[in-house]
Amino acid sequence: MGHLAMTQPTPHEDWHILGAGALGGLWAVRLSQLMPVYLLARNPTSPSRALHLQDQQGSQSRTLPVEPINAPGAPIRQLLVATKSYDALPALQAVSHRLLPNTAIYLMQNGLGSQEAVVRQYSRYPIYAVTTTEGANRRSPDEIIHAGRGQSWIGPLNERASLARANVTACRFREAGLESQATPDIRHRLWLKLAINCAINPFTAVLNCPNGELIHYAFFNERLPALCEEVAQAMSLAGYPTTATALQTQVQEVISGTAANISSMLQDIRAGRRTEIDAINGYLVQFSQAQGLQAPINEDLVQRVLALHP
Ligand code: PAF
């Protein structure tokens, strides 16, 4: 069967991972069980890094080589970019001297906008997006907690990329213990995730609460229907028709499924880091305005989050 043929080992299966935060670190540890994995870092302080991964099955440690991103080095054949959305393009630029004409670039950013920026500048490479509902956070820089198992989707973002290759990669991720599937329309998945993030992340940042507590705040309940309306209009114009009611139901499901979670945006605020608001609600506002629509609820949330961390 074609499916089995695709799981045959192919040469040069090494992975380079840019941005070993919680998700990048989870992928690094899992993939390194099957093939060589190299971490790429700005100004690494040592040539290797020990990552500890804890999940329901127990804990696992892997010591992985770390290469400085702008130093010369062997060619990169498969690159997973797991940086924050605002760092994807600059980080990729720093390693571009190591890319081969066929290097596959996998983008794993939250929100939208950063992927298209990479596709525009790196159109000569096969580019894929990966979106995931895996839940991971960090107890310390090298200690990753795999808090909730999820599902990942991989799909081509440009014509140099193929669904067949996305399928092979999804197989590899599954073999590494990360439930994954290839999809021909990854942009639809990215929009669905954007919708959920628009409706949860900024509220948790402004209200400083875990996802599950949102439903107790009038600030959230009063704005959610109109916010979902703005997102549904934008999604429909992007070619993914949906309704505010359908989005609201999905948001409520994610809130109850992740009730104890501290959203990634609130984690950023608490750590004094820049948030991804520009790629989430900011993208929604820009996209809507470019289509002649206003998105005042999203716009107000962007301002409120920027007031917490510019
Ligand atoms: O960004 C996040 O934290 C997550 O995507 C979500 C769904 C909001 C759950 O915490």
Coordinates of C-alpha atoms and ligand atoms in Angstrom, one line a residue:
M1 CA 0.0 0.0 0.0
G2 CA 1.1 3.5 -0.8
H3 CA 0.8 4.4 2.9
L4 CA 3.3 1.7 3.9
A5 CA 5.7 2.7 1.1
M6 CA 5.7 6.2 2.5
T7 CA 6.8 5.1 5.9
Q8 CA 10.1 3.6 4.5
P9 CA 13.1 5.4 5.7
T10 CA 14.3 8.2 3.4
P11 CA 17.8 9.5 3.5
H12 CA 18.7 12.6 5.4
E13 CA 15.9 12.5 7.9
D14 CA 17.7 14.7 10.4
W15 CA 15.6 17.6 11.8
H16 CA 16.8 21.0 12.8
I17 CA 14.6 22.8 15.3
L18 CA 14.5 26.6 15.6
G19 CA 13.0 27.7 18.9
A20 CA 12.9 25.0 21.5
G21 CA 10.2 26.4 23.7
A22 CA 7.5 24.2 25.1
L23 CA 6.2 22.9 21.7
G24 CA 9.6 23.0 19.9
G25 CA 11.1 21.1 22.9
L26 CA 8.3 18.5 22.8
W27 CA 8.9 17.9 19.1
A28 CA 12.7 17.8 19.7
V29 CA 12.5 15.2 22.4
R30 CA 10.0 13.0 20.6
L31 CA 11.6 13.1 17.2
S32 CA 15.1 12.5 18.6
Q33 CA 13.8 9.0 19.6
L34 CA 13.8 8.2 15.9
M35 CA 16.4 10.3 14.2
P36 CA 19.1 12.9 14.8
V37 CA 17.7 16.2 16.0
Y38 CA 19.7 19.5 16.2
L39 CA 18.6 22.5 18.1
L40 CA 19.4 25.9 16.6
A41 CA 19.8 28.8 19.1
R42 CA 20.9 32.4 19.2
N43 CA 24.1 32.6 21.3
P44 CA 24.0 29.1 22.8
T45 CA 26.0 28.9 26.0
S46 CA 26.9 25.2 25.5
P47 CA 27.2 22.8 22.5
S48 CA 24.4 20.6 23.9
R49 CA 21.3 20.9 25.9
A50 CA 19.5 18.3 28.1
L51 CA 15.8 18.5 27.7
H52 CA 13.5 16.8 30.2
L53 CA 10.0 15.8 29.1
Q54 CA 7.3 14.8 31.5
D55 CA 4.0 13.3 30.5
Q56 CA 1.4 10.9 31.9
Q57 CA 3.6 8.0 31.0
G58 CA 6.6 9.3 33.0
S59 CA 9.6 11.3 32.2
Q60 CA 12.3 11.2 29.6
S61 CA 15.6 13.1 29.1
R62 CA 17.5 13.7 25.9
T63 CA 20.7 15.6 25.4
L64 CA 20.7 17.3 22.0
P65 CA 23.4 19.2 20.1
V66 CA 22.9 22.9 19.9
E67 CA 24.2 25.0 17.0
P68 CA 24.4 28.8 16.8
I69 CA 21.9 30.0 14.2
N70 CA 24.2 32.3 12.3
A71 CA 27.4 30.2 12.3
P72 CA 28.4 28.1 9.3
G73 CA 27.3 24.5 9.5
A74 CA 26.2 21.4 7.6
P75 CA 23.2 21.8 5.3
I76 CA 19.8 21.7 6.9
R77 CA 17.4 19.4 5.2
Q78 CA 14.3 19.6 7.3
L79 CA 13.7 22.6 9.5
L80 CA 10.9 23.0 12.1
V81 CA 10.4 26.7 13.0
A82 CA 8.8 26.7 16.4
T83 CA 9.6 30.2 17.3
K84 CA 7.0 32.9 18.4
S85 CA 5.2 34.3 15.3
Y86 CA 7.1 37.6 15.4
D87 CA 10.5 35.8 15.4
A88 CA 9.9 33.3 12.6
L89 CA 11.1 35.4 9.7
P90 CA 14.2 36.9 11.4
A91 CA 15.2 33.5 12.8
L92 CA 14.8 31.9 9.4
Q93 CA 16.9 34.7 7.8
A94 CA 19.7 33.9 10.3
V95 CA 19.9 30.2 9.1
S96 CA 19.1 30.8 5.4
H97 CA 22.8 30.2 4.4
R98 CA 22.4 26.6 5.5
L99 CA 19.3 25.8 3.4
L100 CA 19.5 23.6 0.3
P101 CA 17.2 24.1 -2.7
N102 CA 15.0 21.2 -1.4
T103 CA 15.1 22.0 2.3
A104 CA 11.6 21.6 3.7
I105 CA 10.5 24.4 6.1
Y106 CA 7.8 23.6 8.6
L107 CA 6.2 26.6 10.3
M108 CA 4.5 26.1 13.6
Q109 CA 3.5 29.6 14.6
N110 CA 0.4 30.8 16.3
G111 CA -1.9 33.1 14.5
L112 CA -1.7 34.2 10.9
G113 CA 0.5 36.5 8.9
S114 CA 3.9 35.3 9.8
Q115 CA 3.4 32.2 7.6
E116 CA 2.6 34.3 4.5
A117 CA 5.6 36.6 5.2
V118 CA 7.8 33.5 5.1
V119 CA 6.1 32.1 2.0
R120 CA 6.6 35.5 0.2
Q121 CA 10.3 35.6 1.0
Y122 CA 11.2 31.9 0.7
S123 CA 9.0 30.9 -2.2
R124 CA 11.8 28.8 -3.7
Y125 CA 11.7 26.3 -0.8
P126 CA 8.9 23.8 0.0
I127 CA 7.0 25.4 2.9
Y128 CA 4.5 23.7 5.2
A129 CA 2.5 24.8 8.2
V130 CA 1.9 22.7 11.3
T131 CA -0.8 23.5 13.7
T132 CA -1.4 21.6 16.9
T133 CA -3.6 21.2 19.9
E134 CA -0.9 19.4 21.9
G135 CA -0.7 21.1 25.3
A136 CA 2.8 21.7 26.5
N137 CA 4.3 24.2 29.0
R138 CA 7.6 24.7 30.7
R139 CA 8.5 24.4 34.4
S140 CA 12.0 25.7 33.6
P141 CA 13.8 26.4 30.3
D142 CA 14.7 22.8 30.0
E143 CA 11.8 21.0 31.7
I144 CA 8.8 20.5 29.4
I145 CA 5.4 19.3 30.7
H146 CA 3.3 17.5 28.1
A147 CA 0.1 18.5 29.8
G148 CA -2.5 17.4 27.3
R149 CA -2.3 15.2 24.3
G150 CA -3.7 16.7 21.1
Q151 CA -3.7 16.4 17.4
S152 CA -1.6 18.1 14.8
W153 CA -2.2 18.9 11.1
I154 CA 0.5 19.4 8.5
G155 CA -0.1 20.9 5.1
P156 CA 1.6 22.5 2.1
L157 CA 1.7 26.3 2.0
N158 CA 3.2 26.8 -1.4
E159 CA 3.5 25.0 -4.7
R160 CA 7.0 23.7 -4.0
A161 CA 5.5 21.7 -1.0
S162 CA 3.4 18.6 -1.6
L163 CA 0.7 16.7 0.2
A164 CA 2.7 13.5 -0.3
R165 CA 5.6 14.9 1.7
A166 CA 3.2 16.3 4.3
N167 CA 1.9 12.7 4.7
V168 CA 5.4 11.3 5.2
T169 CA 6.1 13.9 7.8
A170 CA 2.7 13.2 9.6
C171 CA 3.7 9.5 9.6
R172 CA 7.1 10.4 11.2
F173 CA 5.4 12.5 13.9
R174 CA 3.0 9.7 14.6
E175 CA 5.9 7.2 15.0
A176 CA 7.4 9.7 17.4
G177 CA 4.2 9.6 19.5
L178 CA 2.6 12.9 18.2
E179 CA -0.8 12.2 16.7
S180 CA -0.7 13.9 13.3
Q181 CA -2.5 14.1 10.0
A182 CA -1.7 15.7 6.6
T183 CA -4.3 18.1 5.1
P184 CA -4.5 19.7 1.7
D185 CA -6.0 22.8 3.2
I186 CA -3.9 23.8 6.2
R187 CA -5.0 27.4 5.9
H188 CA -8.5 26.3 7.0
R189 CA -7.0 24.7 10.2
L190 CA -4.9 27.9 10.8
W191 CA -8.1 30.0 10.6
L192 CA -10.0 27.7 13.0
K193 CA -7.2 28.0 15.5
L194 CA -7.0 31.7 15.0
A195 CA -10.7 32.0 15.7
I196 CA -10.3 30.1 19.0
N197 CA -7.2 32.1 20.0
C198 CA -8.9 35.4 19.2
A199 CA -11.8 34.5 21.5
I200 CA -9.7 33.1 24.4
N201 CA -6.2 34.5 24.6
P202 CA -6.7 38.2 24.9
F203 CA -9.5 37.8 27.4
T204 CA -7.4 35.6 29.7
A205 CA -4.6 38.2 29.4
V206 CA -6.8 41.1 30.2
L207 CA -8.7 39.3 33.0
N208 CA -5.5 37.5 34.3
C209 CA -7.3 34.2 34.7
P210 CA -7.2 30.5 33.5
N211 CA -9.3 29.7 30.5
G212 CA -12.0 28.0 32.5
E213 CA -12.7 31.2 34.6
L214 CA -13.6 33.4 31.6
I215 CA -17.2 32.3 31.7
H216 CA -17.6 34.0 35.1
Y217 CA -16.7 37.4 33.8
A218 CA -19.3 39.8 32.3
F219 CA -16.4 41.4 30.4
F220 CA -16.0 38.1 28.4
N221 CA -19.7 37.1 28.2
E222 CA -20.8 40.5 26.9
R223 CA -18.2 40.7 24.2
L224 CA -17.9 37.0 23.0
P225 CA -21.0 37.0 20.6
A226 CA -19.9 40.2 18.8
L227 CA -16.3 39.0 18.7
C228 CA -17.4 35.7 17.1
E229 CA -19.5 37.7 14.6
E230 CA -16.4 39.6 13.6
V231 CA -14.3 36.5 13.2
A232 CA -17.1 34.6 11.3
Q233 CA -17.3 37.5 8.8
A234 CA -13.6 37.5 8.3
M235 CA -13.4 33.7 7.9
S236 CA -16.2 33.7 5.4
L237 CA -14.4 36.3 3.4
A238 CA -11.2 34.2 3.6
G239 CA -13.2 31.4 1.9
Y240 CA -14.1 29.4 5.1
P241 CA -17.8 30.2 5.7
T242 CA -18.9 29.8 9.3
T243 CA -21.3 31.4 11.7
A244 CA -20.8 33.3 15.0
T245 CA -23.0 30.6 16.7
A246 CA -20.8 27.8 15.5
L247 CA -17.6 29.6 16.6
Q248 CA -19.1 30.3 20.0
T249 CA -19.9 26.7 20.5
Q250 CA -16.3 25.7 19.6
V251 CA -14.9 28.4 21.9
Q252 CA -17.0 27.1 24.8
E253 CA -15.8 23.5 24.1
V254 CA -12.2 24.6 24.1
I255 CA -12.7 26.5 27.3
S256 CA -14.2 23.5 29.1
G257 CA -11.5 21.2 27.6
T258 CA -8.7 23.5 28.7
A259 CA -10.3 25.0 31.9
A260 CA -7.2 24.8 34.0
N261 CA -4.8 26.1 31.3
I262 CA -3.0 29.4 31.5
S263 CA -3.2 30.5 27.8
S264 CA 0.0 31.2 26.0
M265 CA -0.8 34.9 25.9
L266 CA -1.3 35.1 29.6
Q267 CA 1.9 33.1 30.1
D268 CA 3.7 35.7 28.0
I269 CA 2.2 38.6 30.0
R270 CA 3.1 37.0 33.3
A271 CA 6.7 36.3 32.1
G272 CA 7.0 40.0 30.9
R273 CA 7.4 38.8 27.3
R274 CA 6.0 40.3 24.1
T275 CA 2.7 38.6 23.2
E276 CA 1.5 37.3 19.9
I277 CA -1.5 39.7 19.8
D278 CA -0.4 41.1 16.4
A279 CA -0.6 37.7 14.8
I280 CA -3.9 36.8 16.5
N281 CA -6.5 39.6 17.0
G282 CA -4.2 42.1 15.2
Y283 CA -4.2 39.9 12.1
L284 CA -8.0 39.6 12.3
V285 CA -8.4 43.4 12.5
Q286 CA -6.0 44.0 9.5
F287 CA -7.5 41.3 7.4
S288 CA -11.1 42.7 8.1
Q289 CA -10.1 46.2 7.3
A290 CA -8.4 45.2 4.1
Q291 CA -11.8 43.7 3.1
G292 CA -13.6 46.9 4.1
L293 CA -15.0 45.6 7.4
Q294 CA -14.5 46.9 10.9
A295 CA -13.7 44.6 13.8
P296 CA -14.0 46.9 16.9
I297 CA -14.1 44.3 19.6
N298 CA -10.9 42.7 18.3
E299 CA -9.4 46.1 17.9
D300 CA -10.2 47.1 21.5
L301 CA -8.7 43.8 22.7
V302 CA -5.5 44.5 20.8
Q303 CA -5.1 47.9 22.5
R304 CA -5.8 46.4 25.9
V305 CA -3.2 43.6 25.5
L306 CA -0.7 46.1 24.1
A307 CA -1.3 48.2 27.2
L308 CA -0.2 45.2 29.3
H309 CA 2.9 44.6 27.3
P310 CA 3.7 46.9 24.2
Ligands
PAF1 O1 -2.8 29.7 23.0 C1 -3.3 28.9 23.8 O2 -3.0 28.9 25.0 C2 -4.2 27.8 23.3 O3 -4.2 27.8 21.9 C3 -5.6 27.8 23.9 C4 -6.6 27.0 23.0 C5 -6.2 29.2 24.0 C6 -5.7 27.0 25.2 O4 -5.0 27.6 26.2

